[in-house]
XYZ file of C-alpha atoms in Angstrom:
563
model
C -5.336 25.859 3.601
C -7.666 23.777 1.450
C -10.063 25.579 -0.877
C -13.332 24.017 -2.032
C -15.133 27.291 -2.664
C -14.948 30.170 -5.119
C -13.276 33.290 -3.745
C -14.329 36.823 -4.529
C -12.066 38.412 -7.170
C -9.226 40.438 -5.643
C -9.738 42.925 -8.528
C -13.521 42.976 -9.147
C -13.563 44.574 -12.623
C -11.937 42.542 -15.387
C -11.289 45.794 -17.258
C -8.791 46.661 -14.497
C -6.802 43.442 -14.823
C -3.251 44.046 -16.089
C -3.603 41.293 -18.702
C -6.664 43.000 -20.200
C -5.015 46.398 -20.249
C -1.989 44.938 -22.044
C -4.234 43.265 -24.604
C -6.118 46.509 -25.183
C -2.780 48.187 -25.959
C -1.342 45.289 -27.915
C 0.370 47.346 -30.623
C 2.103 49.521 -28.021
C 3.243 46.336 -26.247
C 4.604 44.879 -29.484
C 6.626 48.034 -30.187
C 7.985 48.035 -26.637
C 8.989 44.388 -27.038
C 10.662 45.150 -30.379
C 12.626 48.083 -28.923
C 13.850 46.098 -25.923
C 14.676 43.027 -28.001
C 16.707 45.133 -30.447
C 18.668 46.720 -27.615
C 19.310 43.421 -25.812
C 20.279 41.625 -28.984
C 22.785 44.313 -29.927
C 24.300 44.045 -26.438
C 24.390 40.263 -26.707
C 25.928 40.180 -30.204
C 28.546 42.736 -29.222
C 29.512 43.825 -32.746
C 28.181 44.302 -36.266
C 30.011 41.161 -37.312
C 28.257 39.213 -34.558
C 24.883 40.582 -35.626
C 25.493 39.695 -39.266
C 26.474 36.159 -38.294
C 23.325 35.672 -36.174
C 21.145 37.147 -38.900
C 22.484 34.707 -41.500
C 22.073 31.831 -39.059
C 18.473 32.767 -38.250
C 17.454 33.076 -41.915
C 19.101 29.751 -42.743
C 17.531 27.880 -39.807
C 14.056 29.329 -40.391
C 14.006 28.308 -44.038
C 15.142 24.795 -43.063
C 12.430 24.645 -40.359
C 9.663 25.568 -42.759
C 10.791 22.968 -45.286
C 11.610 20.040 -42.997
C 9.534 20.584 -39.845
C 6.445 22.516 -40.926
C 3.310 22.595 -38.754
C -0.274 23.398 -39.662
C -0.032 26.714 -37.783
C 2.832 27.916 -39.992
C 1.348 30.507 -42.355
C 2.049 31.158 -46.018
C 2.949 34.739 -45.132
C 5.646 33.440 -42.790
C 7.077 31.210 -45.511
C 7.114 34.104 -47.971
C 8.808 36.349 -45.420
C 11.717 33.988 -44.768
C 12.106 33.167 -48.437
C 12.251 36.890 -49.124
C 14.743 37.445 -46.290
C 17.020 34.829 -47.828
C 16.896 36.581 -51.215
C 17.594 39.940 -49.588
C 20.657 38.572 -47.813
C 21.963 37.073 -51.034
C 21.359 40.354 -52.844
C 23.027 42.312 -50.047
C 26.041 40.027 -50.184
C 26.460 40.800 -53.888
C 26.060 44.529 -53.332
C 28.056 44.738 -50.125
C 31.001 46.499 -51.738
C 28.643 49.314 -52.855
C 27.197 49.944 -49.374
C 29.409 51.752 -46.928
C 29.347 53.063 -43.362
C 26.062 54.242 -41.889
C 24.002 53.180 -44.912
C 25.105 49.569 -44.426
C 24.310 49.675 -40.720
C 20.795 51.064 -41.304
C 20.113 48.311 -43.817
C 21.163 45.646 -41.316
C 18.967 47.093 -38.569
C 16.006 47.234 -40.929
C 16.170 43.483 -41.491
C 16.572 42.818 -37.772
C 13.601 44.967 -36.867
C 11.361 43.256 -39.399
C 12.327 39.835 -38.031
C 11.786 40.905 -34.421
C 8.402 42.428 -35.298
C 7.420 39.164 -36.987
C 8.400 37.198 -33.896
C 6.811 39.653 -31.453
C 3.514 39.667 -33.355
C 3.450 35.860 -33.227
C 4.414 35.657 -29.535
C 2.159 38.314 -27.994
C -1.134 36.851 -26.795
C -4.701 38.137 -26.659
C -7.115 38.368 -23.768
C -10.789 38.731 -24.628
C -13.301 39.352 -21.854
C -16.268 37.611 -23.580
C -14.218 34.436 -24.041
C -13.025 34.580 -20.434
C -16.569 35.062 -19.159
C -17.791 32.167 -21.271
C -14.984 29.849 -20.156
C -15.297 30.745 -16.466
C -19.072 30.154 -16.448
C -19.952 27.641 -19.136
C -17.057 25.192 -18.828
C -17.425 24.567 -15.063
C -21.171 23.991 -15.561
C -20.510 21.530 -18.380
C -17.781 19.741 -16.420
C -19.972 19.544 -13.325
C -22.762 17.938 -15.370
C -20.322 15.491 -16.889
C -18.926 14.757 -13.428
C -22.326 13.879 -12.036
C -23.235 11.768 -15.061
C -19.949 9.892 -15.124
C -19.767 9.422 -11.370
C -23.304 8.045 -11.137
C -23.118 6.134 -14.455
C -26.610 7.396 -15.150
C -27.333 9.709 -18.045
C -30.709 10.554 -16.548
C -28.848 12.350 -13.760
C -27.136 14.707 -16.206
C -28.594 17.696 -14.417
C -28.009 16.440 -10.903
C -25.867 18.379 -8.444
C -24.431 15.742 -6.133
C -20.815 16.489 -7.092
C -18.952 19.639 -8.098
C -15.670 20.269 -9.835
C -14.071 21.259 -6.530
C -14.607 17.661 -5.322
C -11.996 16.575 -7.862
C -9.654 19.539 -8.352
C -8.254 20.679 -5.009
C -6.033 23.714 -4.517
C -4.249 23.655 -1.159
C -1.544 25.733 0.514
C -0.920 29.455 1.038
C -4.066 30.686 -0.656
C -4.879 33.756 1.467
C -1.295 34.996 1.320
C -1.170 34.700 -2.470
C -4.499 36.518 -2.855
C -3.227 39.410 -0.712
C 0.088 39.658 -2.531
C -1.613 39.683 -5.949
C -2.909 43.174 -5.080
C 0.450 44.406 -3.770
C 2.792 43.249 -6.517
C 3.305 40.862 -9.405
C 3.007 37.101 -8.884
C 5.170 34.639 -10.816
C 3.709 31.134 -10.623
C 6.207 28.277 -11.145
C 4.380 24.929 -11.496
C 5.662 21.438 -12.105
C 4.735 20.138 -15.544
C 3.437 16.633 -16.285
C 0.640 17.003 -18.833
C -0.694 19.205 -21.617
C -3.759 19.588 -19.409
C -1.779 21.403 -16.684
C -2.538 24.875 -18.053
C -6.280 24.132 -18.142
C -6.216 23.009 -14.493
C -4.100 25.936 -13.344
C -6.342 28.380 -15.195
C -9.362 26.931 -13.408
C -7.647 27.209 -10.010
C -6.536 30.799 -10.647
C -10.193 31.609 -11.378
C -11.372 29.764 -8.257
C -8.973 31.715 -6.062
C -10.289 35.020 -7.396
C -6.975 36.007 -8.978
C -6.696 38.019 -12.193
C -5.842 35.915 -15.231
C -2.138 35.136 -15.704
C -0.207 35.238 -18.928
C 1.495 31.953 -19.759
C 3.403 30.296 -22.560
C 1.703 27.656 -24.687
C 3.620 25.572 -27.192
C 2.796 26.648 -30.736
C 2.093 23.001 -31.555
C -0.912 23.119 -29.205
C -2.561 25.570 -31.588
C -2.945 22.709 -34.074
C -5.838 21.547 -31.871
C -8.946 23.586 -32.707
C -10.343 23.751 -29.170
C -6.991 24.595 -27.600
C -6.309 27.180 -30.313
C -9.642 28.898 -29.649
C -9.174 29.216 -25.890
C -5.403 29.669 -25.680
C -5.623 32.341 -28.361
C -8.118 34.384 -26.344
C -7.209 33.750 -22.702
C -3.806 35.380 -22.393
C -1.501 32.637 -23.651
C 1.575 33.731 -25.557
C 3.056 31.363 -28.128
C 6.285 29.417 -27.642
C 7.917 27.722 -30.610
C 10.663 25.367 -29.467
C 11.729 24.796 -33.057
C 13.141 28.311 -33.128
C 16.608 28.163 -31.594
C 18.164 31.347 -32.990
C 19.158 34.172 -30.669
C 16.942 36.760 -32.353
C 13.857 34.740 -31.410
C 15.105 33.980 -27.887
C 15.874 37.645 -27.174
C 12.413 38.621 -28.472
C 10.748 36.041 -26.222
C 12.685 37.290 -23.195
C 11.832 40.882 -24.053
C 8.123 40.016 -24.122
C 8.321 38.305 -20.740
C 10.238 41.210 -19.235
C 7.770 43.788 -20.599
C 4.621 42.106 -19.281
C 6.171 41.643 -15.828
C 7.256 45.298 -15.785
C 3.639 46.214 -16.541
C 2.455 44.237 -13.504
C 0.916 41.304 -15.363
C 0.997 38.085 -13.332
C 2.874 35.359 -15.193
C 3.154 31.593 -15.239
C 6.348 29.773 -16.259
C 7.037 26.050 -16.416
C 10.664 26.149 -15.209
C 11.170 22.484 -16.088
C 10.961 23.640 -19.708
C 8.752 20.771 -20.832
C 6.678 17.947 -19.393
C 8.485 15.508 -17.097
C 9.264 12.523 -19.332
C 10.240 10.246 -16.444
C 7.379 11.136 -14.098
C 9.748 12.495 -11.443
C 9.436 15.954 -9.960
C 11.770 18.448 -11.577
C 15.399 18.374 -10.402
C 16.825 20.729 -13.038
C 15.214 23.979 -14.096
C 15.514 26.149 -17.212
C 15.425 29.652 -15.847
C 15.880 31.864 -18.902
C 12.394 33.383 -18.730
C 12.404 33.429 -14.907
C 15.527 35.568 -15.177
C 13.476 38.251 -16.916
C 11.621 38.779 -13.631
C 14.986 39.590 -12.002
C 15.588 42.298 -14.608
C 12.077 43.662 -14.112
C 12.564 43.830 -10.326
C 15.821 45.740 -10.727
C 14.088 48.200 -13.043
C 11.312 48.729 -10.479
C 13.929 49.720 -7.895
C 15.663 52.026 -10.375
C 12.400 53.830 -11.141
C 11.187 54.133 -7.522
C 12.040 57.224 -5.458
C 12.196 55.102 -2.317
C 13.034 51.399 -1.943
C 9.778 50.674 -0.107
C 7.770 52.208 -2.985
C 9.148 49.827 -5.628
C 6.688 47.286 -7.009
C 7.587 43.814 -5.715
C 7.670 40.561 -7.641
C 6.728 37.373 -5.806
C 7.458 33.758 -6.697
C 5.011 30.947 -5.873
C 6.035 27.301 -6.508
C 3.168 24.961 -7.405
C 3.121 21.153 -7.512
C 0.373 19.300 -9.383
C -0.343 15.749 -8.175
C -2.160 13.373 -10.530
C -3.088 9.739 -9.886
C -2.705 9.077 -13.601
C -1.215 11.218 -16.355
C -2.854 11.605 -19.740
C 0.320 11.137 -21.813
C 2.236 8.864 -19.403
C 2.910 6.069 -21.883
C 4.385 8.205 -24.658
C 6.340 10.307 -22.160
C 8.053 7.377 -20.454
C 8.766 5.626 -23.746
C 10.522 8.739 -24.970
C 12.485 8.981 -21.720
C 13.632 5.364 -21.820
C 14.659 5.597 -25.439
C 16.617 8.794 -24.878
C 18.304 7.820 -21.608
C 18.867 4.143 -22.228
C 19.669 4.241 -25.923
C 17.529 1.107 -26.175
C 15.267 0.112 -29.019
C 11.958 0.964 -27.415
C 8.992 1.571 -29.628
C 8.057 5.214 -29.176
C 4.640 6.404 -30.234
C 4.370 9.874 -31.682
C 4.310 12.412 -28.861
C 1.701 14.643 -30.410
C -0.972 16.982 -29.180
C -3.972 15.020 -27.880
C -6.983 14.996 -30.153
C -10.302 16.351 -28.970
C -11.702 12.802 -28.683
C -8.763 11.629 -26.571
C -9.011 14.714 -24.357
C -12.713 14.076 -23.751
C -12.006 10.401 -23.051
C -9.469 11.379 -20.421
C -11.875 13.856 -18.804
C -14.622 11.226 -18.809
C -12.354 8.656 -17.163
C -11.252 11.209 -14.604
C -14.814 12.206 -13.739
C -16.120 8.640 -13.639
C -13.505 7.717 -11.049
C -13.239 8.906 -7.484
C -9.868 10.368 -8.437
C -8.676 13.781 -7.356
C -6.010 16.199 -8.505
C -4.146 18.329 -5.965
C -2.557 21.674 -6.740
C -0.239 22.462 -3.826
C 0.742 26.131 -3.589
C 3.977 26.945 -1.776
C 4.737 29.857 0.513
C 5.408 33.013 -1.521
C 9.011 34.206 -1.718
C 10.962 36.988 -3.359
C 13.278 36.486 -6.328
C 16.143 35.548 -4.029
C 14.323 32.746 -2.225
C 13.473 34.760 0.902
C 9.966 34.459 2.290
C 7.794 37.587 2.393
C 5.454 38.934 5.060
C 1.818 39.958 4.646
C 2.894 43.324 3.231
C 5.098 41.696 0.608
C 8.356 42.729 2.274
C 11.197 40.231 2.316
C 12.178 38.617 5.627
C 15.019 36.328 6.703
C 14.798 33.124 8.733
C 14.562 35.187 11.944
C 11.689 37.180 10.388
C 13.857 40.294 10.240
C 13.111 42.564 7.272
C 15.510 42.557 4.329
C 16.098 45.348 1.839
C 16.415 43.364 -1.391
C 17.373 46.527 -3.269
C 20.868 45.886 -1.945
C 21.042 42.692 -4.005
C 21.191 44.849 -7.143
C 23.962 47.160 -5.919
C 27.432 46.731 -7.412
C 30.360 48.999 -6.542
C 28.008 51.204 -4.571
C 25.545 51.718 -7.421
C 22.281 50.083 -8.423
C 22.991 48.818 -11.929
C 22.612 45.937 -14.343
C 24.938 42.981 -13.953
C 23.917 39.960 -16.028
C 26.461 37.627 -14.413
C 25.332 38.561 -10.903
C 21.656 38.231 -11.784
C 22.257 34.817 -13.348
C 23.769 33.590 -10.074
C 20.779 34.956 -8.148
C 18.394 33.210 -10.563
C 20.225 29.906 -10.111
C 19.940 30.296 -6.324
C 16.214 30.902 -6.704
C 15.923 27.791 -8.888
C 17.491 25.637 -6.183
C 15.082 27.061 -3.607
C 12.126 26.309 -5.897
C 13.259 22.690 -6.347
C 13.559 22.251 -2.573
C 10.056 23.683 -2.163
C 8.636 21.337 -4.811
C 9.664 18.298 -2.801
C 8.378 19.733 0.479
C 4.914 20.693 -0.813
C 4.484 17.635 -3.073
C 1.313 15.785 -2.066
C 1.997 12.052 -2.288
C -1.020 10.037 -3.430
C -1.857 6.414 -2.719
C -1.105 5.498 -6.335
C 2.425 6.933 -6.005
C 3.154 4.834 -2.902
C 1.667 1.719 -4.500
C 3.713 2.050 -7.695
C 6.885 2.831 -5.761
C 6.449 -0.181 -3.504
C 5.719 -2.629 -6.330
C 8.601 -1.450 -8.525
C 11.059 -1.587 -5.632
C 10.010 -5.146 -4.759
C 10.454 -6.281 -8.352
C 13.775 -4.472 -8.807
C 15.168 -6.096 -5.647
C 13.841 -9.475 -6.630
C 15.686 -9.155 -9.966
C 18.791 -7.409 -8.668
C 20.951 -8.317 -11.652
C 18.704 -6.432 -14.066
C 19.056 -2.726 -14.761
C 16.064 -0.498 -15.421
C 15.914 -1.493 -19.067
C 16.076 -5.177 -18.228
C 13.173 -4.727 -15.824
C 11.128 -3.225 -18.645
C 11.351 -6.581 -20.436
C 10.309 -8.807 -17.538
C 8.042 -11.708 -18.439
C 4.522 -11.618 -17.014
C 5.225 -14.472 -14.603
C 8.207 -12.556 -13.186
C 6.092 -9.500 -12.366
C 3.928 -11.249 -9.756
C 4.097 -10.193 -6.084
C 2.280 -12.164 -3.340
C -0.312 -9.898 -1.755
C 0.858 -10.457 1.825
C 4.445 -9.626 0.913
C 3.269 -6.497 -0.869
C 1.235 -5.424 2.167
C 4.180 -5.944 4.488
C 6.484 -3.746 2.430
C 3.748 -1.158 1.808
C 3.137 -0.787 5.540
C 6.824 -0.023 5.946
C 6.757 2.518 3.101
C 3.682 4.268 4.531
C 5.321 4.430 7.959
C 8.449 6.062 6.542
C 6.379 8.516 4.487
C 4.465 9.580 7.600
C 7.755 10.202 9.410
C 8.903 12.301 6.463
C 5.657 14.276 6.526
C 6.134 14.999 10.230
C 9.639 16.244 9.418
C 8.238 18.609 6.768
C 9.892 16.757 3.869
C 6.639 16.123 1.940
C 2.859 16.005 2.311
C 0.445 13.065 2.195
C -3.133 12.847 0.943
C -5.891 11.962 3.407
C -5.985 8.352 2.114
C -2.803 7.609 4.084
C -4.828 7.831 7.278
C -7.390 5.157 6.382
C -7.503 1.354 6.345
C -4.769 -0.505 4.454
C -7.114 -2.593 2.288
C -9.044 0.511 1.234
C -5.747 2.257 0.515
C -4.631 -0.594 -1.769
C -7.988 -0.824 -3.540
C -8.084 2.933 -4.134
C -4.506 3.124 -5.382
C -4.884 0.220 -7.832
C -8.203 1.529 -9.092
C -6.764 4.952 -9.896
C -3.663 3.565 -11.604
C -5.862 1.431 -13.821
C -8.531 3.930 -14.816
C -7.184 5.375 -18.015
C -4.430 3.170 -19.437
C -5.298 0.089 -21.470
C -2.372 -1.820 -19.920
C -2.582 -1.292 -16.195
C 0.449 -0.294 -14.151
C -0.880 -2.350 -11.230
C -3.711 -4.834 -10.807
C -4.753 -7.813 -8.703
C -4.904 -10.976 -10.785
C -7.352 -13.872 -10.441
C -5.061 -15.543 -7.901
C -5.220 -12.459 -5.666
C -1.637 -11.420 -6.388
C -0.249 -8.019 -7.296
C 1.032 -7.769 -10.865
C 1.725 -5.231 -13.627
C 0.635 -5.236 -17.259
C 3.079 -2.429 -18.098
C 6.476 -2.118 -16.434
C 7.005 1.176 -18.262
C 3.936 2.729 -16.637
C 4.825 1.235 -13.258
C 8.283 2.788 -13.586
C 6.779 6.167 -14.566
C 4.457 6.377 -11.556
C 7.105 4.929 -9.231
C 9.414 7.801 -10.178
C 7.163 10.333 -8.481
C 8.841 9.364 -5.189
C 12.399 9.564 -6.475
C 14.536 12.325 -5.008
C 13.651 11.583 -1.394
C 16.172 8.709 -1.009
C 13.173 6.672 0.108
C 14.546 3.533 -1.553
C 17.451 3.611 0.922
C 15.240 3.925 4.001
C 13.522 0.537 4.073
């Protein structure tokens, strides 16, 4: 289903939203996170010696981080804490022979609890109703005005109403089913990740669909940007700091995720872990936080008197389809440098400035470009689809009792190894769904076609050799390009009929309009265009790196072997 309208909220009063209730009881949540993280970390470490080793490692790494990789969001209090922790460890080492038995153990746990409380306080997000109301009302109005102005290239039409935001941002898929299930259980949204703007778009779509706000992780580096810091800090985002690699931090982060899911708060995870550097849809997922939903589901079954009474957790894959990606150039440069070990110049992959963000939005609005958010069919944590009541069903639509998945040796109990296997199975199902619900745009087909023609023309060159092609070697005669493109479009339509992917409506129009639209969208934002038509009427590229990036969107389908 395609949505171009605002839905009524499935929970009318914001005060009743789980995310608001958690924020209202923030200190209780932090203490619950601390308790669970302590317990899990002790289980993970396995012994006092293991805990001491991890403690020393964490203190060492944190002091190094604050000296060598400090960010503007790092506070003086944090620096003082870790400096003090280092001194305490050194002092404890000197006095160790004086501390025996239980006294020594209590001292160790005191340090651990302080560290976990520090981490939990940083991680746990806020949700403020006034900020949400402002964002949900004021920002769409402002964006709609900008859309009309940019689209009509006429500042006098600033207050016109010819276009709306829904003309550009289009959620499609299993919308009614997701709305129903959001009132019957907890929804875990698993989107693809291509841009720092993804969270903004997804937040807008969640609002459009009338769903309660989701909690989601935002990189701590994003809080360096004043606008992002203001909104992320008040709209339910919890902070992720990828610089922190120690197990104490990771167990605290998992404990937070597990707690909010147990409390029924809808959550959003980017299972790819970070933005796609190559431009391809995700093929490998990092499922550490997704695994916390598995633990929460088991706990729901343990606490329920009857299996059918247990709160259910639902997974919804989401694919975002852009014609052009804000950070494409820096992303692909980083990918080529890392994978090819070549000496590519890599610009700093930093958080976009406010000016650059506004420039991107302006370019997007001034074009006829659209962004699709394709929502997959909801499933349970084991990859089974669910019916309208949220109950799991198999391929024959027979009901499944997923409580049995958590039974070992006749008892319902924790089994980390078993749950990890289940989570990996879910990850594979999510990847398969990504490729099936991916909406292919004209720009994707254009870039794929052009890059394949050039790579076959220069067969002796590898990817990195193609990046260095001279301008005269990047030219493709228009008629040849059309001939190959027709073939590509034909194969893509066959794949759509087979349920292997989805195509935008532009694939059903005239070829010349398709080419014009695709080239226009690929050339809107980037200074060096991925594709253009030169003065001689030939297809060419000003940036092989960008052409490669957008071409990669159609990797994974074995399309290059089909024509």
